[in-house]
PDB file of C-alpha atoms in Angstrom:
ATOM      1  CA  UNK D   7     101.699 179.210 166.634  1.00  0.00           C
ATOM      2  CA  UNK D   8     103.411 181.973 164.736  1.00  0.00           C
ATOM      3  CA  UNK D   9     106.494 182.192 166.866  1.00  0.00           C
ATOM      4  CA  UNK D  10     107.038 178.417 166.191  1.00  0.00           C
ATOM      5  CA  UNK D  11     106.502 178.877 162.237  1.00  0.00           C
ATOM      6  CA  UNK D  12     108.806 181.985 162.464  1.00  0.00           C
ATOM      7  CA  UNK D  13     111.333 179.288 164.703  1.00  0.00           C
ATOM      8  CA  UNK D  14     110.706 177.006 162.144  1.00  0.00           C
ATOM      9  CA  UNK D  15     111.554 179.524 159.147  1.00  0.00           C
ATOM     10  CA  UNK D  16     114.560 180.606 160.986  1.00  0.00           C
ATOM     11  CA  UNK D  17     116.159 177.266 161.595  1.00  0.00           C
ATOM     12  CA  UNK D  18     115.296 176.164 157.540  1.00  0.00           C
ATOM     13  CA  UNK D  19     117.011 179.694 156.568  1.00  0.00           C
ATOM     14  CA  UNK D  20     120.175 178.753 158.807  1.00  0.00           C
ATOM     15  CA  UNK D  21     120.476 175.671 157.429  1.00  0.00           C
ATOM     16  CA  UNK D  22     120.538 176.640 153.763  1.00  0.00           C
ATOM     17  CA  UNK D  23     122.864 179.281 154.679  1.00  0.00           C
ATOM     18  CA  UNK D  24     124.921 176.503 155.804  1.00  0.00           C
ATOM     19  CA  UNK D  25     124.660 174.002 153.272  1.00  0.00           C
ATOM     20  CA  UNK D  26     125.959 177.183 151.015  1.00  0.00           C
ATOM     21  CA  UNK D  27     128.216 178.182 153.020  1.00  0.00           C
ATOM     22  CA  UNK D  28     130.113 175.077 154.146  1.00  0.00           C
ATOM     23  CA  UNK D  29     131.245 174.160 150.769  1.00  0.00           C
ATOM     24  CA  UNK D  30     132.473 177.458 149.593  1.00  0.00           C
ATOM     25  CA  UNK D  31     134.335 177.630 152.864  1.00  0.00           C
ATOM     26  CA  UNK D  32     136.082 174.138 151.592  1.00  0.00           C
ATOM     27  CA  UNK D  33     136.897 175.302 148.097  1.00  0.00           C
ATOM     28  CA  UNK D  34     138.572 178.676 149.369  1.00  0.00           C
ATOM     29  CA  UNK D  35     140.704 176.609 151.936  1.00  0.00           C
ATOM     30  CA  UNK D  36     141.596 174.613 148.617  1.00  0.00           C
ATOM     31  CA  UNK D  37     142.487 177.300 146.486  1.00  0.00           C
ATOM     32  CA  UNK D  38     143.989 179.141 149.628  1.00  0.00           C
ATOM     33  CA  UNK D  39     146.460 176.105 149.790  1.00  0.00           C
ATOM     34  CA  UNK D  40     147.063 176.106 146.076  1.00  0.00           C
ATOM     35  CA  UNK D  41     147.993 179.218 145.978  1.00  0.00           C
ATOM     36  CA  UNK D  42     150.577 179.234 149.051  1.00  0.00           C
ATOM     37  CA  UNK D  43     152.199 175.821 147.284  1.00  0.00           C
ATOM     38  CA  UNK D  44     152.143 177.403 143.887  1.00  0.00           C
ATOM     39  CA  UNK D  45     154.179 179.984 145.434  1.00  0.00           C
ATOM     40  CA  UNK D  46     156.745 178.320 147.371  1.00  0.00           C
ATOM     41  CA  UNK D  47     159.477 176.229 146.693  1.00  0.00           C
ATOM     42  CA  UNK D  48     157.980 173.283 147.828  1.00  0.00           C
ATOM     43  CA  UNK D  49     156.641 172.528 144.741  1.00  0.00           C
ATOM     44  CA  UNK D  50     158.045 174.131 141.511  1.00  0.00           C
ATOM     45  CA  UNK D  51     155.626 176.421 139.278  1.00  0.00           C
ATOM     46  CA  UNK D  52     156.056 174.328 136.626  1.00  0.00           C
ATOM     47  CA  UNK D  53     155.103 171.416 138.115  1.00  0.00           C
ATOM     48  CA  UNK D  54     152.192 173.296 140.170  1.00  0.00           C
ATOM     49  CA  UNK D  55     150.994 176.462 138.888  1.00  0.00           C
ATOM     50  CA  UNK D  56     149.080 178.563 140.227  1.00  0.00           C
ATOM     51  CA  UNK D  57     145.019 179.011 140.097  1.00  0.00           C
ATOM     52  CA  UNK D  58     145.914 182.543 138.177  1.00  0.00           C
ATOM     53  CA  UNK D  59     147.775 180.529 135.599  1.00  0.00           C
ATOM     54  CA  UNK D  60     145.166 178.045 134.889  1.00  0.00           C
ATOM     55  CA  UNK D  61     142.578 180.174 134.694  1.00  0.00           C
ATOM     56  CA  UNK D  62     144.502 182.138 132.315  1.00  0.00           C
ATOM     57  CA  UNK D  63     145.128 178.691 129.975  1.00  0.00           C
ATOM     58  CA  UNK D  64     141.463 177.940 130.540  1.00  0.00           C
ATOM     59  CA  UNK D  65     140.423 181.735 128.629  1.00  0.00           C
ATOM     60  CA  UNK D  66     143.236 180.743 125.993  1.00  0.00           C
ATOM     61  CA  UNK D  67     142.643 177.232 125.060  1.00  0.00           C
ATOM     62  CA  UNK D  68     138.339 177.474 125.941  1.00  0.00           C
ATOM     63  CA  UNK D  69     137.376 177.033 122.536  1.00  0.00           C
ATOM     64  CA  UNK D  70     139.235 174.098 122.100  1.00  0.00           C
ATOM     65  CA  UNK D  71     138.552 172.880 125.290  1.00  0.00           C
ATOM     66  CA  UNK D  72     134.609 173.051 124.403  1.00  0.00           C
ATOM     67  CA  UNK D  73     135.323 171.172 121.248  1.00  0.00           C
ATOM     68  CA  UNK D  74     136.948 168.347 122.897  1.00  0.00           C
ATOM     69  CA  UNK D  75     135.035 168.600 125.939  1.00  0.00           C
ATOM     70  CA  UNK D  76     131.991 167.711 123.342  1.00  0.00           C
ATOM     71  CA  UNK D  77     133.231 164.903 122.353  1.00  0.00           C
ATOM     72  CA  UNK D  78     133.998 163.081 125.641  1.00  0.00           C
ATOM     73  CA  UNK D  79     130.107 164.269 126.390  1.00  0.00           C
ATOM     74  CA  UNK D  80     128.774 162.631 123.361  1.00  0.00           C
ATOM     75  CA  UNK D  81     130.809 159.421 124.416  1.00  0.00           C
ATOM     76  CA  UNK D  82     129.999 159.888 128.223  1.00  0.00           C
ATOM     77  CA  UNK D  83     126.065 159.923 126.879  1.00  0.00           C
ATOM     78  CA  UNK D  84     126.411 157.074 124.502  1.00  0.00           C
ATOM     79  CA  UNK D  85     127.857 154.860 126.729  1.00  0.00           C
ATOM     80  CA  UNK D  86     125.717 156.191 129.910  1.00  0.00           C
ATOM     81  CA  UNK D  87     122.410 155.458 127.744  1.00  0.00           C
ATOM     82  CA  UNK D  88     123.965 151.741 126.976  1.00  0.00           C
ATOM     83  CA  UNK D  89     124.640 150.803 129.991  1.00  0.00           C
ATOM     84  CA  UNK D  90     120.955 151.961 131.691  1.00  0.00           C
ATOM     85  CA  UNK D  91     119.579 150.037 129.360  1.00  0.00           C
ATOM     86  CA  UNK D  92     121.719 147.352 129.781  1.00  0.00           C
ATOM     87  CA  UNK D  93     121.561 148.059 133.753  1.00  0.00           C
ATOM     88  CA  UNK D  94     116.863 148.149 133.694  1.00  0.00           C
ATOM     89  CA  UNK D  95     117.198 144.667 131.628  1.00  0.00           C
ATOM     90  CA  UNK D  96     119.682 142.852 133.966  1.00  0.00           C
ATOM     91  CA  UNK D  97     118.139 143.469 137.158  1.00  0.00           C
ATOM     92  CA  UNK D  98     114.393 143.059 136.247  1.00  0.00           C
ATOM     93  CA  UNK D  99     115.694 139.733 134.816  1.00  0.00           C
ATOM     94  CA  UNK D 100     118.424 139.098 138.254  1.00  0.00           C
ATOM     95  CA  UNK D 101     114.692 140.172 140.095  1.00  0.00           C
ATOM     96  CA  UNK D 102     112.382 137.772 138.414  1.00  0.00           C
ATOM     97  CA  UNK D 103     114.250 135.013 138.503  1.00  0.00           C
ATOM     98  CA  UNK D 104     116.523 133.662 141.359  1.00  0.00           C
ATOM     99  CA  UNK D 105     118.726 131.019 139.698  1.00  0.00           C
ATOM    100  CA  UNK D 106     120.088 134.143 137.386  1.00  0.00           C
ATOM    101  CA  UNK D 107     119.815 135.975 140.115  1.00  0.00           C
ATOM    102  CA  UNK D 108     122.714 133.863 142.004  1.00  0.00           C
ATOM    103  CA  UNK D 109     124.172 132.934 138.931  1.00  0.00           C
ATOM    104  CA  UNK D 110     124.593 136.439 137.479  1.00  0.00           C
ATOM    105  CA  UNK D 111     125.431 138.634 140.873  1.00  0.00           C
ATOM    106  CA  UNK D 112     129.012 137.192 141.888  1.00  0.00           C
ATOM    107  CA  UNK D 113     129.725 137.734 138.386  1.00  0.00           C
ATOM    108  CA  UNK D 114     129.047 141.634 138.324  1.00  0.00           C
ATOM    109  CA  UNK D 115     130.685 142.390 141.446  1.00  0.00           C
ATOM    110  CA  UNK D 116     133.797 140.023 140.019  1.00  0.00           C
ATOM    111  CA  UNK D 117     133.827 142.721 136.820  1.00  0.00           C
ATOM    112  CA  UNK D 118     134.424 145.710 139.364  1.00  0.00           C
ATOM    113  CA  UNK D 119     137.390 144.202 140.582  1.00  0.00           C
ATOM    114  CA  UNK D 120     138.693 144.887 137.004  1.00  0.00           C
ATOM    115  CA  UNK D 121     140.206 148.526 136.554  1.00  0.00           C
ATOM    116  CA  UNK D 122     139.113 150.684 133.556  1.00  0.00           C
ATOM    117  CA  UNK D 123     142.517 151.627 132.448  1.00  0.00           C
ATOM    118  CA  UNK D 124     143.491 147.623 132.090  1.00  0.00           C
ATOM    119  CA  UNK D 125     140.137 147.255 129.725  1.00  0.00           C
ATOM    120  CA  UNK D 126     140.732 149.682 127.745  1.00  0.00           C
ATOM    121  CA  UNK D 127     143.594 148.536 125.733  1.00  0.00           C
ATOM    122  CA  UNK D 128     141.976 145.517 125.116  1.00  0.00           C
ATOM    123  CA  UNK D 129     139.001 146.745 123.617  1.00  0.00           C
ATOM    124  CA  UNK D 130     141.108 149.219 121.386  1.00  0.00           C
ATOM    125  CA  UNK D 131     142.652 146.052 120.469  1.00  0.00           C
ATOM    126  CA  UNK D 132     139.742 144.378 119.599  1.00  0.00           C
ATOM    127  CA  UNK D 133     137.859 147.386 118.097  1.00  0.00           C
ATOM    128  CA  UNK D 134     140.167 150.036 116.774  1.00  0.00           C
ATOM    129  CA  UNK D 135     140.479 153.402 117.722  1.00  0.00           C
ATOM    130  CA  UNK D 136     136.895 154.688 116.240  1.00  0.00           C
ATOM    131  CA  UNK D 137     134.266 156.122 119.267  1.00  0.00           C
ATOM    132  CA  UNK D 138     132.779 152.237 119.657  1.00  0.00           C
ATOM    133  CA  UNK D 139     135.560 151.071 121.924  1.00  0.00           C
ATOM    134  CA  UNK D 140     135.079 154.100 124.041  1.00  0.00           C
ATOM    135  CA  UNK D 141     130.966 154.397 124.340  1.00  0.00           C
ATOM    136  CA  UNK D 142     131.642 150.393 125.303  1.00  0.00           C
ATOM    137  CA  UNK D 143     134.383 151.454 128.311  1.00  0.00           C
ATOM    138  CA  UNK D 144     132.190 153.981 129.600  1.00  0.00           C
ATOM    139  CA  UNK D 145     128.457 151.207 128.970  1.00  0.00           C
ATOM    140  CA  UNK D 146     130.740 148.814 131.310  1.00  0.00           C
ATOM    141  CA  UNK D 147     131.941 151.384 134.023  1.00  0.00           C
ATOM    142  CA  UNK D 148     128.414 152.923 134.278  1.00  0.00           C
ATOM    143  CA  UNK D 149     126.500 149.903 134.478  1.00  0.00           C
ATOM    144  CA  UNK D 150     127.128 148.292 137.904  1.00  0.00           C
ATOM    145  CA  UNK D 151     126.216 151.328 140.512  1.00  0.00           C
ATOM    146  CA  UNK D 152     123.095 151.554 137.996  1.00  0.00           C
ATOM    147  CA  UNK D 153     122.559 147.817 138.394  1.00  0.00           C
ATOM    148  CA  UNK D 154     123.275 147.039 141.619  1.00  0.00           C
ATOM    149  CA  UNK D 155     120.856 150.149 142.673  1.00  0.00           C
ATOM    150  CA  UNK D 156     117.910 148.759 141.001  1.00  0.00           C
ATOM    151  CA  UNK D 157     118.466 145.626 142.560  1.00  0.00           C
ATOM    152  CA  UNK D 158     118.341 146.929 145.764  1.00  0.00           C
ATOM    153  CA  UNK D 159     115.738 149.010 145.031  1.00  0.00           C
ATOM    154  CA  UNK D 160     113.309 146.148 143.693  1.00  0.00           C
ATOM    155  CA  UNK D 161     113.723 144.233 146.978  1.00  0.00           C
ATOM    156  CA  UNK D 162     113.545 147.498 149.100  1.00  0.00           C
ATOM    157  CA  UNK D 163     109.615 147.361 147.697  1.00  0.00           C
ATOM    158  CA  UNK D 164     106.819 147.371 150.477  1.00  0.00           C
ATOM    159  CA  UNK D 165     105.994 143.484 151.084  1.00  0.00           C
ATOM    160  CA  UNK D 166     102.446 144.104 152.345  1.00  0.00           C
ATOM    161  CA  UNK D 167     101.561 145.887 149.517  1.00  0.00           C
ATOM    162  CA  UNK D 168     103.076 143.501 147.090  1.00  0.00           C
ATOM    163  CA  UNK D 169     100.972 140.679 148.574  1.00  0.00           C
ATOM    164  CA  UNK D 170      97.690 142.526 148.529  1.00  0.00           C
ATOM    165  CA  UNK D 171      97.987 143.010 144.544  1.00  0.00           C
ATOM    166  CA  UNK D 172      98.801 139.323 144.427  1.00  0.00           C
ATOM    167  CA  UNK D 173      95.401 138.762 146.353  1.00  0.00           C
ATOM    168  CA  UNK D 174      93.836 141.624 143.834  1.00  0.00           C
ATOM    169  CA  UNK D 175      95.024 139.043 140.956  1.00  0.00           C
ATOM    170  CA  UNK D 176      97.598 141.210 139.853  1.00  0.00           C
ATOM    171  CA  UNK D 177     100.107 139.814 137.603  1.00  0.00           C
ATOM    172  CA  UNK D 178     103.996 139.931 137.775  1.00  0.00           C
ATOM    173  CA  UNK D 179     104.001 142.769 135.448  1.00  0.00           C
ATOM    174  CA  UNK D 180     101.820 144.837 137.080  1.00  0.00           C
ATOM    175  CA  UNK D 181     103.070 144.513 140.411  1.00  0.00           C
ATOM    176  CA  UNK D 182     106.135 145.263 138.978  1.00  0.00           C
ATOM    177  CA  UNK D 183     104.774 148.480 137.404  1.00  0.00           C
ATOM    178  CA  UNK D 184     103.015 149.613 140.368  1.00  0.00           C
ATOM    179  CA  UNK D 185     104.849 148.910 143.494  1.00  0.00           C
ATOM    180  CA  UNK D 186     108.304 147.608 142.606  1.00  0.00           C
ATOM    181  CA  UNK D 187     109.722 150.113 139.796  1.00  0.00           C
ATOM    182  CA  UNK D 188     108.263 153.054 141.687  1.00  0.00           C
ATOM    183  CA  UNK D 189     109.691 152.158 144.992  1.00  0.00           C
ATOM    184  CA  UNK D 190     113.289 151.578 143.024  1.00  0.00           C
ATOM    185  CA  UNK D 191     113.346 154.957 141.689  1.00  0.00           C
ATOM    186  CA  UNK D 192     115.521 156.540 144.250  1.00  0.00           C
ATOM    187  CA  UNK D 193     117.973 153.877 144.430  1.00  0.00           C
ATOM    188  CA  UNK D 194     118.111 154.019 140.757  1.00  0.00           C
ATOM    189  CA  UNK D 195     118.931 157.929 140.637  1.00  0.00           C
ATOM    190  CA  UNK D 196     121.547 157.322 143.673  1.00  0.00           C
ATOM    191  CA  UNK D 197     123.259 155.212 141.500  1.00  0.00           C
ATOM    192  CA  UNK D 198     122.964 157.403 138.174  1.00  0.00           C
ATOM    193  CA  UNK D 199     124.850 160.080 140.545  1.00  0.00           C
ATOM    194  CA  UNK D 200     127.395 157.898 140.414  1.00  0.00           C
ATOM    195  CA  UNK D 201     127.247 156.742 136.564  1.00  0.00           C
ATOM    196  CA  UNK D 202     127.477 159.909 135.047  1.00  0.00           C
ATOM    197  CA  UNK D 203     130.600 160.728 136.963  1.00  0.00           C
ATOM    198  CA  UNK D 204     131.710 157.407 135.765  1.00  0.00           C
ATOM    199  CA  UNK D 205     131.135 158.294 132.621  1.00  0.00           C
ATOM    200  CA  UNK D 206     132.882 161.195 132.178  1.00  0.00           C
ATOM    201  CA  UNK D 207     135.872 159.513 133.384  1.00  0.00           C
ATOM    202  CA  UNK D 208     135.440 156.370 131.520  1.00  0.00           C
ATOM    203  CA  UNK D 209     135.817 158.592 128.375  1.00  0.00           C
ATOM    204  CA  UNK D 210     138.517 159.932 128.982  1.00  0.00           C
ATOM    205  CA  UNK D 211     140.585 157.106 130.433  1.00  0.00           C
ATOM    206  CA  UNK D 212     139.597 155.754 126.767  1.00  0.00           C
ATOM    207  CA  UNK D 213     140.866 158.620 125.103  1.00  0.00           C
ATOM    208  CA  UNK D 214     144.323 157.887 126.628  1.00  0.00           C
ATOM    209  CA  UNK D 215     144.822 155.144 124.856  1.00  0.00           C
ATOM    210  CA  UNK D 216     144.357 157.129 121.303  1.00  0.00           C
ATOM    211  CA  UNK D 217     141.929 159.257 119.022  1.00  0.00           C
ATOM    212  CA  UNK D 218     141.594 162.133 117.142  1.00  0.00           C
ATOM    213  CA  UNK D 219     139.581 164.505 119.542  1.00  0.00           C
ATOM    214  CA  UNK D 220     138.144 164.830 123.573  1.00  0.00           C
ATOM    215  CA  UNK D 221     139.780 165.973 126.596  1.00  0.00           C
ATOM    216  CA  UNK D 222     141.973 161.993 127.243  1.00  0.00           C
ATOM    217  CA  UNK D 223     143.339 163.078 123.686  1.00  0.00           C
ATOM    218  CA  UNK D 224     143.793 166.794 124.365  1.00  0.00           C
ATOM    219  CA  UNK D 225     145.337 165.978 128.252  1.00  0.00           C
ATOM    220  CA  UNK D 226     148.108 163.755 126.549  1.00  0.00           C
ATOM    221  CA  UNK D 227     149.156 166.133 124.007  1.00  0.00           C
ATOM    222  CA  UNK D 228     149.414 169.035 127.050  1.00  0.00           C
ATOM    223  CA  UNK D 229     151.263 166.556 129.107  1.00  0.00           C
ATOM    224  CA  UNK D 230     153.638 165.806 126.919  1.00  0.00           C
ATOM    225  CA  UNK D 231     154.297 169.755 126.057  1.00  0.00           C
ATOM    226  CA  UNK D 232     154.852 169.814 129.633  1.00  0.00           C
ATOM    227  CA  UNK D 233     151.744 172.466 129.906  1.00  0.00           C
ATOM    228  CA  UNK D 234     150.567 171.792 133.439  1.00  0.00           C
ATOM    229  CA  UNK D 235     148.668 174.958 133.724  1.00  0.00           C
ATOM    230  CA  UNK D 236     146.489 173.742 130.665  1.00  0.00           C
ATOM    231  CA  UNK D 237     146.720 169.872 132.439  1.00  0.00           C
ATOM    232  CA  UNK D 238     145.203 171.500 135.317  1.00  0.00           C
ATOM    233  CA  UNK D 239     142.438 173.192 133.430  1.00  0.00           C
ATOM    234  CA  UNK D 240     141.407 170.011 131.611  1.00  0.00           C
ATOM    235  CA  UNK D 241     141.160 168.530 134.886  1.00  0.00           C
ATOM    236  CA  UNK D 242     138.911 171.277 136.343  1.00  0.00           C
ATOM    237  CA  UNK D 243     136.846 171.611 133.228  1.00  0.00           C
ATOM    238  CA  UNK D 244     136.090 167.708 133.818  1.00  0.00           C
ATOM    239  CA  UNK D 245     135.087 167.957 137.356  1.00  0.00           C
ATOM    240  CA  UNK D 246     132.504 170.957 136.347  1.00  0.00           C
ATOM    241  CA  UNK D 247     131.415 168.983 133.394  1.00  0.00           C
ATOM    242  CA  UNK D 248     130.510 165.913 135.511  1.00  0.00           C
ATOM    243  CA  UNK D 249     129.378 168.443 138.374  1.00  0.00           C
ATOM    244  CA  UNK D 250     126.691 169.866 136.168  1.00  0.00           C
ATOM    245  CA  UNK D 251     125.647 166.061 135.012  1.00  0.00           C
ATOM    246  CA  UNK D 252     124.628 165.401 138.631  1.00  0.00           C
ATOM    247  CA  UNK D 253     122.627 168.652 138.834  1.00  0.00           C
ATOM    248  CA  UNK D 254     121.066 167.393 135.975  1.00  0.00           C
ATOM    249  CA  UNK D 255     120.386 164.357 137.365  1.00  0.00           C
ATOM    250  CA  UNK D 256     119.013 165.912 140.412  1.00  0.00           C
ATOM    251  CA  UNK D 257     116.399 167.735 138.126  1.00  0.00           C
ATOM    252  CA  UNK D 258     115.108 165.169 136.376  1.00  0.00           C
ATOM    253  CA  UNK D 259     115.028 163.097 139.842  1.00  0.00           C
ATOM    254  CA  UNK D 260     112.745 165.984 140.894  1.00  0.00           C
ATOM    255  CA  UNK D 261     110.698 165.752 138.124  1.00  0.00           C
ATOM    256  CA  UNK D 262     110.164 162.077 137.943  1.00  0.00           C
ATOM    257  CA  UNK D 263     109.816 161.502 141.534  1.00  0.00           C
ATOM    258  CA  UNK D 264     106.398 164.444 142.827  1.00  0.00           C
ATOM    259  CA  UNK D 265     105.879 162.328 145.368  1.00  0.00           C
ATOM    260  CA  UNK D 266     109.590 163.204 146.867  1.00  0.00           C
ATOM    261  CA  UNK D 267     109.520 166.673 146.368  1.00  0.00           C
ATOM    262  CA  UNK D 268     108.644 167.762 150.033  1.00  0.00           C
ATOM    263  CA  UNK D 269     111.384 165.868 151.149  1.00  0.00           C
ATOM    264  CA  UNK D 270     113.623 167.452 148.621  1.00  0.00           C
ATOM    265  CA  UNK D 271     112.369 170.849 149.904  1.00  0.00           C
TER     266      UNK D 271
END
């Protein structure tokens, strides 16, 4: 018994060491690659500098970097809270009722055919160039994978168990309450991985098309300075932004879902 728990402990110790492991290996063969093109002719420094360069615009321009980067986050949010709100309402109302259901579906998968970066000229047509247009980009690029999750998730619900609180005499609501919204949490939080990453890039596709502050804004001035090593830090400072979103996310999945935590383990 205790050589298979220590064969068990072995093999889960392995496997985190891998899981760690694994992923650094990627980045280094990244930044291994960077480094050799960033040093080469094939691609001119100017054009591609190196990871010592950025890193070096990153310590100059961080202050301003974490005011702009505070902006796009307060948009990201914003918009991110609109459209799971937005996102709950739609599919409990696509769930409940079939004929919206198959009226409202084709359309949501038509809006995704739609790119962000044609939408949001419109709506800075249509609403200025205050924060609204941009927390309204961001509600309508976070709120299908949100959506669509939900939906899933609400028919992924156990049958059997569904039918026995209909036999119990339990309503709509609380079968929805008990068995359906429980059983959707997963999907739902799959799909928020997704949304917050969304988000963060919905804002700043907005913020290309004009403002006065956030990282869009602050990426357009660099690039036309011609300041790629600052470009390049904007871009990395947006990939750990929405990198630390999904560990977020994670967390409050873990919190919300007890029940899953063994799994998680």
């Amino acid at each position: 018994m205790k050589k298979s728990q220590s064969i068990i402990k072995t093999n889960k110790i392995s496997k985190t060491a891998s899981d760690v492991i694994a992923p650094i290996a990627a980045i280094a063969v990244i930044f291994g690659i960077w480094f050799f093109l960033s040093g080469t002719d094939v691609m001119p420094s100017y054009m591609m500098p190196s990871p010592l360069d950025v890193i070096k615009a990153f310590a100059a321009d961080h202050k301003v970097l974490w005011e702009h980067g505070l902006t796009t986050l307060g948009e990201a949010m914003m918009g991110l809270g609109i459209g799971i709100a937005f996102s709950f309402l739609t599919a409990m109302l696509m769930d409940a009722c079939k004929p919206v259901y198959s009226a409202l579906y084709p359309l949501i998968i038509v809006t995704q055919t739609i790119p962000s970066i044609a939408i949001a000229p419109l709506l800075m047509l249509w609403m200025g160039y205050g924060i609204l247009p941009k927390i309204v980009l961001v509600a309508i690029t976070t709120f299908f994978p949100v959506c669509v999750s939900l939906l899933e998730g609400f028919k992924a619900a156990d049958e059997d168990t569904l039918n026995l609180l209909r036999i119990m005499g339990a309503g709509k609501t609380k079968r929805f309450w008990y068995v359906k919204f429980p059983y959707s949490l997963g999907y739902f939080f799959s799909g928020l991985k997704i949304s917050v990453t969304y988000a963060v890039v919905g804002a700043v596709i907005s913020e290309w098309m004009g403002g006065q502050s956030g990282l869009g804004v602050y990426m357009t001035r660099v690039r036309k300075s011609f300041a790629y090593d600052k470009m390049f830090a904007i871009i990395i400072y947006i990939a750990v932004i929405s990198l630390l979103l999904i560990l977020i996310t994670n967390i409050i999945k873990w919190l919300a879902m007890p029940w899953e935590r063994k799994n998680i383990k």
